Amino acid sequence: MYKTKAYSASSATSPLASATIPRRDPTERDVQIEILYCGICHSDLHSVRNEWSEFMATNYPIVPGHEIVGRVTKVGSAVSKYKPGDLAAVGCLVDSDRTCPQCKAGMENFCPNMTLTFNSPDKHKTAPVTYGGYSASIVVDEHFVLRVPSNLNLAGTAPLLCAGITTYSPMRHWNVTEGKKVGVVGLGGLGHMGVKFARAFGAHVVVFTTSPGKTQDAMRLGAHEVVMSRNADEMKKHAGSFDFILDTVSAGHDIDPLINLLRIDGNLTLVGAPPKPLAVSAFGLIVGRRSLSGSNIGGIAETQEMLDFCGRHNITADVEVIPIQKVNEAYERLLKSDVKYRFCIDMASLKSE
Ligand SMILES: [Zn+2]
Ligand SMILES: [Zn+2]
C-alpha cells in the first residue's frame, strides 16, 4: 500500500478538500497510472452531495472522478498491453465479475457485480470503498484500462471516458450512420459530444434547445440545424422525420413532442436522468412502432472503440481546464450550466497541496 494526494469530501455538506488516500501496490495484473487530467461529471456532484442516496448511498470520505487520463508509471508482471510511459485512461468502471453473461458479451457496464471507479466496495480492501480520479495516481486492473490515441489533446480526452461513451454507445446501438437524421436534445456536457459523434457518423444533425443563445455554438460543434423546442411551429416541420433522437436533458421535460418527431421505427434514447418520472403518451409510440429507451455508458471494448474513433476523427470534448483548488467553485457553476462544455481538472495543480 502507498499513499497518494487527493481531494475528498467528508460529508454531504462538506466541500472537497485536500487529503491523503491509500492505493494498493500494483498486483501482477495491475497498471499504476499517474493522473494528468480528470473531467468533472455531474454524477461526481450528485455523489459528493449524496443526492442518489436511494439507490447508491455515498460512503464518506468520497474521492470522485471517473474521467481519467494519465501516464503509466508501473505495471504488474502479467500486464501485456501497457508499459511505463504509455498514455492510459480509466472511465466509470475498474472491475466486474467477468463471468456473468453481460461480462462475457463485453458489456461490463451492465454487470450486476461491477466495481465503479469511486464509491464501490473495494475488493482489494485497500480502503472501504474505491477512490476516483481527483487524485495523483490510481491502480487499475489492465482489463479496465484504455489506450489513448497519441494525437488527442489530453484535457479534452478525459471527458470522453464518461460523457463520450455515454453518447457514442447508443448511437452505435441504434445504428446512426451516414444519411440518417439524428436529433440531440440539450447542449451541455453530453449533448455537445452527441453532436460531434452524430456529425462524424455522417448523419444530418439537428439540435433541440430552449436557449436561442446556443444556436451559433451548436452549428460550430457540427449541427446542421437548430430547433427551438418550445416553438411548436418549428417542431411541426420535423414531425415524423427522425431516425434517432438522443435526449440528454436531466431536468423534467415533456418528451411526447420529441417522440412525435420520430419516423416509423425511430428511437428516442434517454441518457439524462430526470429525478421524477416522465409522462409518455402510448399513442406516440403505437402509431409509428416507435421506441423509447435508455443507455448507460458502454463496455470496455466499446469504450476503446470510441477512443480509437475519436483518434481517427480528432474528436475531443470542449473543456475549461481548472486547477483542483477551484473544484468547489466549478461545482457551483455546474449547477448553473455555466461551462462550455465540461470542466477538466489539471492534476498537476495537486502537487502544490
Ligand atoms: Zn460520469
Ligand atoms: Zn459480470
Short mmCIF file of C-alpha atoms and ligand atoms in Angstrom, two decimals:
data_model
loop_
_atom_site.label_atom_id
_atom_site.label_comp_id
_atom_site.label_asym_id
_atom_site.label_seq_id
_atom_site.Cartn_x
_atom_site.Cartn_y
_atom_site.Cartn_z
CA MET A 1 0.00 0.00 0.00
CA TYR A 2 1.17 3.53 -0.69
CA LYS A 3 -0.25 6.99 -0.06
CA THR A 4 -1.26 9.48 -2.69
CA LYS A 5 -2.63 13.01 -2.74
CA ALA A 6 -6.32 13.52 -3.46
CA TYR A 7 -9.33 15.79 -2.97
CA SER A 8 -12.12 14.31 -0.92
CA ALA A 9 -15.36 15.30 0.81
CA SER A 10 -16.08 14.09 4.33
CA SER A 11 -19.85 14.62 4.32
CA ALA A 12 -22.74 15.59 2.04
CA THR A 13 -22.37 19.20 3.13
CA SER A 14 -18.56 19.46 3.18
CA PRO A 15 -16.58 20.99 0.35
CA LEU A 16 -13.93 18.91 -1.38
CA ALA A 17 -10.57 19.43 0.32
CA SER A 18 -7.01 18.19 0.16
CA ALA A 19 -6.47 14.71 1.62
CA THR A 20 -4.18 11.71 1.52
CA ILE A 21 -5.58 8.33 0.44
CA PRO A 22 -4.20 4.79 0.25
CA ARG A 23 -3.69 2.97 -3.05
CA ARG A 24 -2.74 -0.69 -3.39
CA ASP A 25 0.67 -1.65 -4.71
CA PRO A 26 0.13 -2.96 -8.24
CA THR A 27 -0.63 -6.70 -8.29
CA GLU A 28 0.55 -8.74 -11.28
CA ARG A 29 -2.41 -7.69 -13.47
CA ASP A 30 -2.48 -4.04 -12.35
CA VAL A 31 -1.47 -0.84 -14.05
CA GLN A 32 -0.41 2.14 -11.93
CA ILE A 33 -1.24 5.47 -13.56
CA GLU A 34 -0.11 8.99 -12.73
CA ILE A 35 -3.28 11.02 -13.32
CA LEU A 36 -2.74 14.05 -15.57
CA TYR A 37 -6.36 15.15 -16.12
CA CYS A 38 -9.72 14.28 -14.63
CA GLY A 39 -13.01 15.55 -16.03
CA ILE A 40 -15.83 16.71 -13.75
CA CYS A 41 -19.04 14.78 -14.37
CA HIS A 42 -22.38 15.82 -12.91
CA SER A 43 -22.54 12.44 -11.18
CA ASP A 44 -19.44 13.44 -9.18
CA LEU A 45 -21.50 16.25 -7.71
CA HIS A 46 -24.56 14.04 -7.13
CA SER A 47 -22.38 11.52 -5.28
CA VAL A 48 -20.45 14.06 -3.22
CA ARG A 49 -23.75 15.52 -2.01
CA ASN A 50 -25.39 12.10 -1.58
CA GLU A 51 -28.21 13.04 -3.92
CA TRP A 52 -28.60 9.47 -5.19
CA SER A 53 -28.88 8.02 -1.68
CA GLU A 54 -31.92 5.89 -2.57
CA PHE A 55 -30.05 3.57 -4.89
CA MET A 56 -26.38 4.36 -4.26
CA ALA A 57 -25.71 5.94 -0.88
CA THR A 58 -22.38 7.72 -0.62
CA ASN A 59 -19.69 6.39 1.71
CA TYR A 60 -17.51 9.12 3.18
CA PRO A 61 -14.86 10.21 2.65
CA ILE A 62 -15.54 10.22 -1.09
CA VAL A 63 -12.97 10.87 -3.81
CA PRO A 64 -14.98 11.35 -7.01
CA GLY A 65 -13.81 11.38 -10.64
CA HIS A 66 -14.29 8.85 -13.44
CA GLU A 67 -12.95 10.66 -16.49
CA ILE A 68 -9.29 9.87 -16.01
CA VAL A 69 -6.35 10.32 -18.35
CA GLY A 70 -2.75 9.79 -17.31
CA ARG A 71 0.58 8.13 -17.86
CA VAL A 72 1.53 4.60 -16.84
CA THR A 73 4.16 4.59 -14.10
CA LYS A 74 4.33 0.90 -13.19
CA VAL A 75 2.85 -2.40 -14.38
CA GLY A 76 2.47 -5.85 -12.82
CA SER A 77 4.38 -8.84 -14.19
CA ALA A 78 1.38 -10.26 -16.07
CA VAL A 79 0.42 -6.99 -17.77
CA SER A 80 0.88 -7.21 -21.53
CA LYS A 81 -0.94 -4.22 -23.02
CA TYR A 82 0.83 -1.38 -21.18
CA LYS A 83 4.32 -0.31 -20.20
CA PRO A 84 5.62 2.62 -18.15
CA GLY A 85 5.42 5.85 -20.13
CA ASP A 86 2.27 4.90 -22.10
CA LEU A 87 -0.76 7.16 -22.07
CA ALA A 88 -3.74 5.46 -20.45
CA ALA A 89 -7.31 6.22 -19.45
CA VAL A 90 -9.85 4.94 -16.93
CA GLY A 91 -13.60 5.51 -17.06
CA CYS A 92 -16.54 4.67 -14.81
CA LEU A 93 -15.59 1.03 -14.10
CA VAL A 94 -12.50 -0.51 -12.55
CA ASP A 95 -13.68 -4.11 -12.19
CA SER A 96 -16.53 -6.57 -12.75
CA ASP A 97 -17.15 -10.28 -12.06
CA ARG A 98 -16.10 -11.23 -15.64
CA THR A 99 -18.28 -14.35 -15.50
CA CYS A 100 -21.86 -13.13 -15.99
CA PRO A 101 -23.50 -13.13 -19.46
CA GLN A 102 -23.05 -9.36 -19.78
CA CYS A 103 -19.33 -9.52 -18.99
CA LYS A 104 -18.88 -12.40 -21.43
CA ALA A 105 -20.60 -10.30 -24.08
CA GLY A 106 -18.25 -7.36 -23.40
CA MET A 107 -20.93 -5.33 -21.64
CA GLU A 108 -19.22 -4.92 -18.28
CA ASN A 109 -21.27 -1.75 -17.84
CA PHE A 110 -24.33 -3.95 -17.23
CA CYS A 111 -22.59 -6.42 -14.88
CA PRO A 112 -24.57 -6.80 -11.63
CA ASN A 113 -21.25 -7.04 -9.77
CA MET A 114 -19.28 -4.22 -11.34
CA THR A 115 -16.92 -2.08 -9.29
CA LEU A 116 -17.38 1.60 -10.02
CA THR A 117 -14.34 3.83 -10.07
CA PHE A 118 -15.45 5.55 -6.87
CA ASN A 119 -17.83 4.74 -4.01
CA SER A 120 -17.96 0.99 -4.74
CA PRO A 121 -16.85 -1.63 -2.16
CA ASP A 122 -13.09 -2.14 -2.69
CA LYS A 123 -12.43 -5.82 -3.44
CA HIS A 124 -8.76 -5.32 -2.63
CA LYS A 125 -9.62 -3.90 0.82
CA THR A 126 -7.17 -1.04 0.38
CA ALA A 127 -9.95 1.19 1.69
CA PRO A 128 -13.66 0.60 2.44
CA VAL A 129 -14.62 1.91 -0.99
CA THR A 130 -12.91 2.74 -4.26
CA TYR A 131 -11.48 6.22 -4.69
CA GLY A 132 -11.74 8.06 -8.01
CA GLY A 133 -9.72 10.33 -10.20
CA TYR A 134 -9.45 13.52 -8.15
CA SER A 135 -6.09 12.13 -7.08
CA ALA A 136 -2.46 11.97 -8.12
CA SER A 137 -2.45 8.29 -9.04
CA ILE A 138 -4.67 5.24 -9.40
CA VAL A 139 -4.10 1.48 -9.67
CA VAL A 140 -6.44 -0.43 -12.00
CA ASP A 141 -6.63 -3.94 -13.45
CA GLU A 142 -5.28 -3.95 -17.01
CA HIS A 143 -8.63 -5.10 -18.44
CA PHE A 144 -10.26 -1.85 -17.33
CA VAL A 145 -7.51 0.45 -18.62
CA LEU A 146 -7.95 2.09 -22.04
CA ARG A 147 -5.40 3.15 -24.65
CA VAL A 148 -5.35 6.84 -25.59
CA PRO A 149 -4.66 7.86 -29.21
CA SER A 150 -1.47 9.94 -29.21
CA ASN A 151 -2.87 12.75 -31.40
CA LEU A 152 -5.61 13.83 -28.99
CA ASN A 153 -5.49 16.79 -26.60
CA LEU A 154 -5.34 15.12 -23.19
CA ALA A 155 -7.57 17.53 -21.24
CA GLY A 156 -10.25 17.20 -23.91
CA THR A 157 -9.85 13.42 -23.91
CA ALA A 158 -10.71 12.94 -20.22
CA PRO A 159 -14.47 13.62 -20.63
CA LEU A 160 -14.65 11.04 -23.41
CA LEU A 161 -14.44 8.39 -20.68
CA CYS A 162 -17.96 9.21 -19.44
CA ALA A 163 -19.68 11.93 -21.50
CA GLY A 164 -18.12 10.50 -24.65
CA ILE A 165 -19.04 6.84 -24.27
CA THR A 166 -22.49 7.72 -22.86
CA THR A 167 -23.39 9.39 -26.15
CA TYR A 168 -21.35 7.18 -28.52
CA SER A 169 -22.75 3.85 -27.31
CA PRO A 170 -26.47 4.47 -28.01
CA MET A 171 -25.65 5.93 -31.44
CA ARG A 172 -23.78 2.75 -32.33
CA HIS A 173 -26.54 0.58 -30.87
CA TRP A 174 -29.27 2.37 -32.84
CA ASN A 175 -27.15 2.37 -35.97
CA VAL A 176 -26.54 6.06 -36.55
CA THR A 177 -24.82 6.13 -39.93
CA GLU A 178 -24.42 8.29 -42.99
CA GLY A 179 -27.66 9.79 -44.24
CA LYS A 180 -29.64 9.21 -41.03
CA LYS A 181 -31.46 12.13 -39.43
CA VAL A 182 -30.43 12.50 -35.81
CA GLY A 183 -31.64 14.84 -33.10
CA VAL A 184 -29.71 15.84 -29.99
CA VAL A 185 -31.79 17.34 -27.20
CA GLY A 186 -29.90 19.66 -24.85
CA LEU A 187 -26.46 21.11 -25.49
CA GLY A 188 -24.43 20.50 -22.34
CA GLY A 189 -21.59 18.13 -21.50
CA LEU A 190 -23.39 15.14 -23.02
CA GLY A 191 -25.19 16.98 -25.80
CA HIS A 192 -22.12 18.62 -27.25
CA MET A 193 -20.45 15.19 -27.53
CA GLY A 194 -23.62 13.78 -29.11
CA VAL A 195 -23.46 16.47 -31.80
CA LYS A 196 -19.81 15.75 -32.55
CA PHE A 197 -20.35 11.99 -32.81
CA ALA A 198 -23.54 12.21 -34.89
CA ARG A 199 -21.78 14.53 -37.33
CA ALA A 200 -18.73 12.25 -37.52
CA PHE A 201 -21.01 9.27 -38.25
CA GLY A 202 -22.26 11.21 -41.27
CA ALA A 203 -25.77 11.94 -40.01
CA HIS A 204 -27.87 15.05 -40.60
CA VAL A 205 -27.75 16.59 -37.13
CA VAL A 206 -30.46 18.71 -35.54
CA VAL A 207 -30.01 20.22 -32.08
CA PHE A 208 -33.06 20.90 -29.92
CA THR A 209 -32.61 23.57 -27.32
CA THR A 210 -34.62 26.06 -25.29
CA SER A 211 -31.86 28.70 -25.47
CA PRO A 212 -31.64 30.78 -28.68
CA GLY A 213 -28.15 31.81 -27.49
CA LYS A 214 -26.85 28.31 -28.19
CA THR A 215 -27.59 28.30 -31.92
CA GLN A 216 -24.22 29.54 -33.11
CA ASP A 217 -22.29 27.19 -30.86
CA ALA A 218 -24.42 24.22 -31.91
CA MET A 219 -23.54 24.92 -35.55
CA ARG A 220 -19.86 25.29 -34.67
CA LEU A 221 -19.97 21.89 -32.94
CA GLY A 222 -21.40 20.25 -36.05
CA ALA A 223 -25.18 20.72 -36.10
CA HIS A 224 -26.82 21.27 -39.50
CA GLU A 225 -29.94 22.79 -37.94
CA VAL A 226 -31.03 24.12 -34.57
CA VAL A 227 -34.66 23.97 -33.44
CA MET A 228 -36.19 25.87 -30.53
CA SER A 229 -38.04 23.02 -28.84
CA ARG A 230 -40.64 25.35 -27.31
CA ASN A 231 -41.64 26.66 -30.75
CA ALA A 232 -44.50 24.36 -31.85
CA ASP A 233 -44.36 25.55 -35.47
CA GLU A 234 -40.67 24.79 -35.77
CA MET A 235 -41.19 21.39 -34.18
CA LYS A 236 -44.08 20.57 -36.55
CA LYS A 237 -41.85 20.98 -39.59
CA HIS A 238 -39.81 17.99 -38.41
CA ALA A 239 -42.72 15.71 -37.45
CA GLY A 240 -42.17 12.03 -38.27
CA SER A 241 -38.73 12.56 -39.78
CA PHE A 242 -36.07 11.43 -37.31
CA ASP A 243 -34.35 8.05 -37.26
CA PHE A 244 -32.89 8.62 -33.83
CA ILE A 245 -33.04 11.23 -31.07
CA LEU A 246 -30.63 11.40 -28.16
CA ASP A 247 -32.19 13.14 -25.16
CA THR A 248 -29.51 14.43 -22.78
CA VAL A 249 -31.73 16.58 -20.57
CA SER A 250 -31.51 15.78 -16.87
CA ALA A 251 -34.33 18.08 -15.73
CA GLY A 252 -38.01 17.23 -16.04
CA HIS A 253 -39.34 17.90 -19.56
CA ASP A 254 -42.10 16.89 -21.98
CA ILE A 255 -40.95 14.02 -24.20
CA ASP A 256 -44.15 13.45 -26.22
CA PRO A 257 -43.32 16.27 -28.67
CA LEU A 258 -39.93 14.59 -29.22
CA ILE A 259 -41.44 11.14 -29.75
CA ASN A 260 -43.72 12.67 -32.39
CA LEU A 261 -40.65 13.74 -34.35
CA LEU A 262 -39.59 10.10 -34.89
CA ARG A 263 -40.26 8.29 -38.13
CA ILE A 264 -41.62 4.74 -38.20
CA ASP A 265 -39.36 2.51 -36.07
CA GLY A 266 -37.48 5.58 -34.86
CA ASN A 267 -35.96 5.56 -31.41
CA LEU A 268 -35.62 8.11 -28.62
CA THR A 269 -32.88 7.25 -26.13
CA LEU A 270 -32.61 8.93 -22.76
CA VAL A 271 -29.16 9.48 -21.28
CA GLY A 272 -30.08 12.29 -18.88
CA ALA A 273 -31.72 11.21 -15.62
CA PRO A 274 -34.59 13.48 -14.57
CA PRO A 275 -35.34 12.97 -10.87
CA LYS A 276 -39.09 12.44 -11.42
CA PRO A 277 -40.85 10.03 -13.83
CA LEU A 278 -41.54 11.35 -17.33
CA ALA A 279 -45.06 11.09 -18.79
CA VAL A 280 -45.34 9.24 -22.10
CA SER A 281 -48.38 9.03 -24.36
CA ALA A 282 -48.80 5.46 -25.61
CA PHE A 283 -50.24 6.79 -28.89
CA GLY A 284 -46.98 8.45 -29.82
CA LEU A 285 -45.22 5.10 -29.61
CA ILE A 286 -48.01 2.96 -31.11
CA VAL A 287 -48.67 4.89 -34.29
CA GLY A 288 -45.15 4.60 -35.64
CA ARG A 289 -43.89 1.50 -33.84
CA ARG A 290 -41.52 3.95 -32.23
CA SER A 291 -39.44 3.06 -29.22
CA LEU A 292 -38.22 4.81 -26.11
CA SER A 293 -35.12 3.52 -24.35
CA GLY A 294 -32.21 4.40 -22.12
CA SER A 295 -28.48 3.81 -22.21
CA ASN A 296 -25.69 3.76 -19.65
CA ILE A 297 -22.01 4.32 -20.61
CA GLY A 298 -20.56 1.33 -22.54
CA GLY A 299 -18.45 -1.79 -22.17
CA ILE A 300 -14.66 -1.74 -22.15
CA ALA A 301 -14.26 -2.87 -25.78
CA GLU A 302 -16.74 -0.28 -26.98
CA THR A 303 -15.07 2.43 -24.90
CA GLN A 304 -11.79 1.57 -26.63
CA GLU A 305 -13.56 1.63 -30.00
CA MET A 306 -14.90 5.10 -29.13
CA LEU A 307 -11.44 6.40 -28.19
CA ASP A 308 -9.96 5.00 -31.41
CA PHE A 309 -12.81 6.61 -33.39
CA CYS A 310 -12.03 9.92 -31.66
CA GLY A 311 -8.37 9.49 -32.60
CA ARG A 312 -9.25 8.97 -36.28
CA HIS A 313 -11.72 11.87 -36.37
CA ASN A 314 -9.79 14.11 -33.96
CA ILE A 315 -12.75 14.42 -31.59
CA THR A 316 -12.34 15.66 -28.03
CA ALA A 317 -14.64 17.41 -25.56
CA ASP A 318 -14.64 21.21 -25.32
CA VAL A 319 -13.20 21.77 -21.87
CA GLU A 320 -12.48 24.52 -19.39
CA VAL A 321 -9.32 23.39 -17.60
CA ILE A 322 -9.17 24.29 -13.91
CA PRO A 323 -6.75 23.68 -11.05
CA ILE A 324 -8.14 21.37 -8.39
CA GLN A 325 -8.27 24.27 -5.93
CA LYS A 326 -11.21 25.62 -7.98
CA VAL A 327 -13.23 22.41 -7.87
CA ASN A 328 -15.86 23.60 -5.37
CA GLU A 329 -16.39 26.76 -7.39
CA ALA A 330 -16.71 24.62 -10.53
CA TYR A 331 -19.47 22.56 -8.86
CA GLU A 332 -21.47 25.74 -8.20
CA ARG A 333 -21.04 26.80 -11.81
CA LEU A 334 -22.01 23.31 -13.00
CA LEU A 335 -25.34 23.71 -11.21
CA LYS A 336 -25.96 26.82 -13.32
CA SER A 337 -24.75 25.08 -16.52
CA ASP A 338 -22.07 27.76 -16.62
CA VAL A 339 -19.44 25.77 -18.51
CA LYS A 340 -18.63 25.12 -22.15
CA TYR A 341 -18.92 22.18 -22.06
CA ARG A 342 -17.04 20.21 -19.45
CA PHE A 343 -14.69 21.11 -16.60
CA CYS A 344 -11.42 19.24 -16.58
CA ILE A 345 -9.03 19.30 -13.65
CA ASP A 346 -5.32 19.71 -14.40
CA MET A 347 -3.92 17.30 -11.83
CA ALA A 348 -0.50 18.98 -11.84
CA SER A 349 -2.23 21.51 -9.52
CA LEU A 350 -2.48 18.82 -6.84
CA LYS A 351 1.30 18.85 -6.42
CA SER A 352 1.17 22.18 -4.58
CA GLU A 353 -1.13 20.77 -1.88
ZN ZN B 1 -19.91 10.47 -15.44
ZN ZN B 2 -20.34 -9.52 -14.93
#
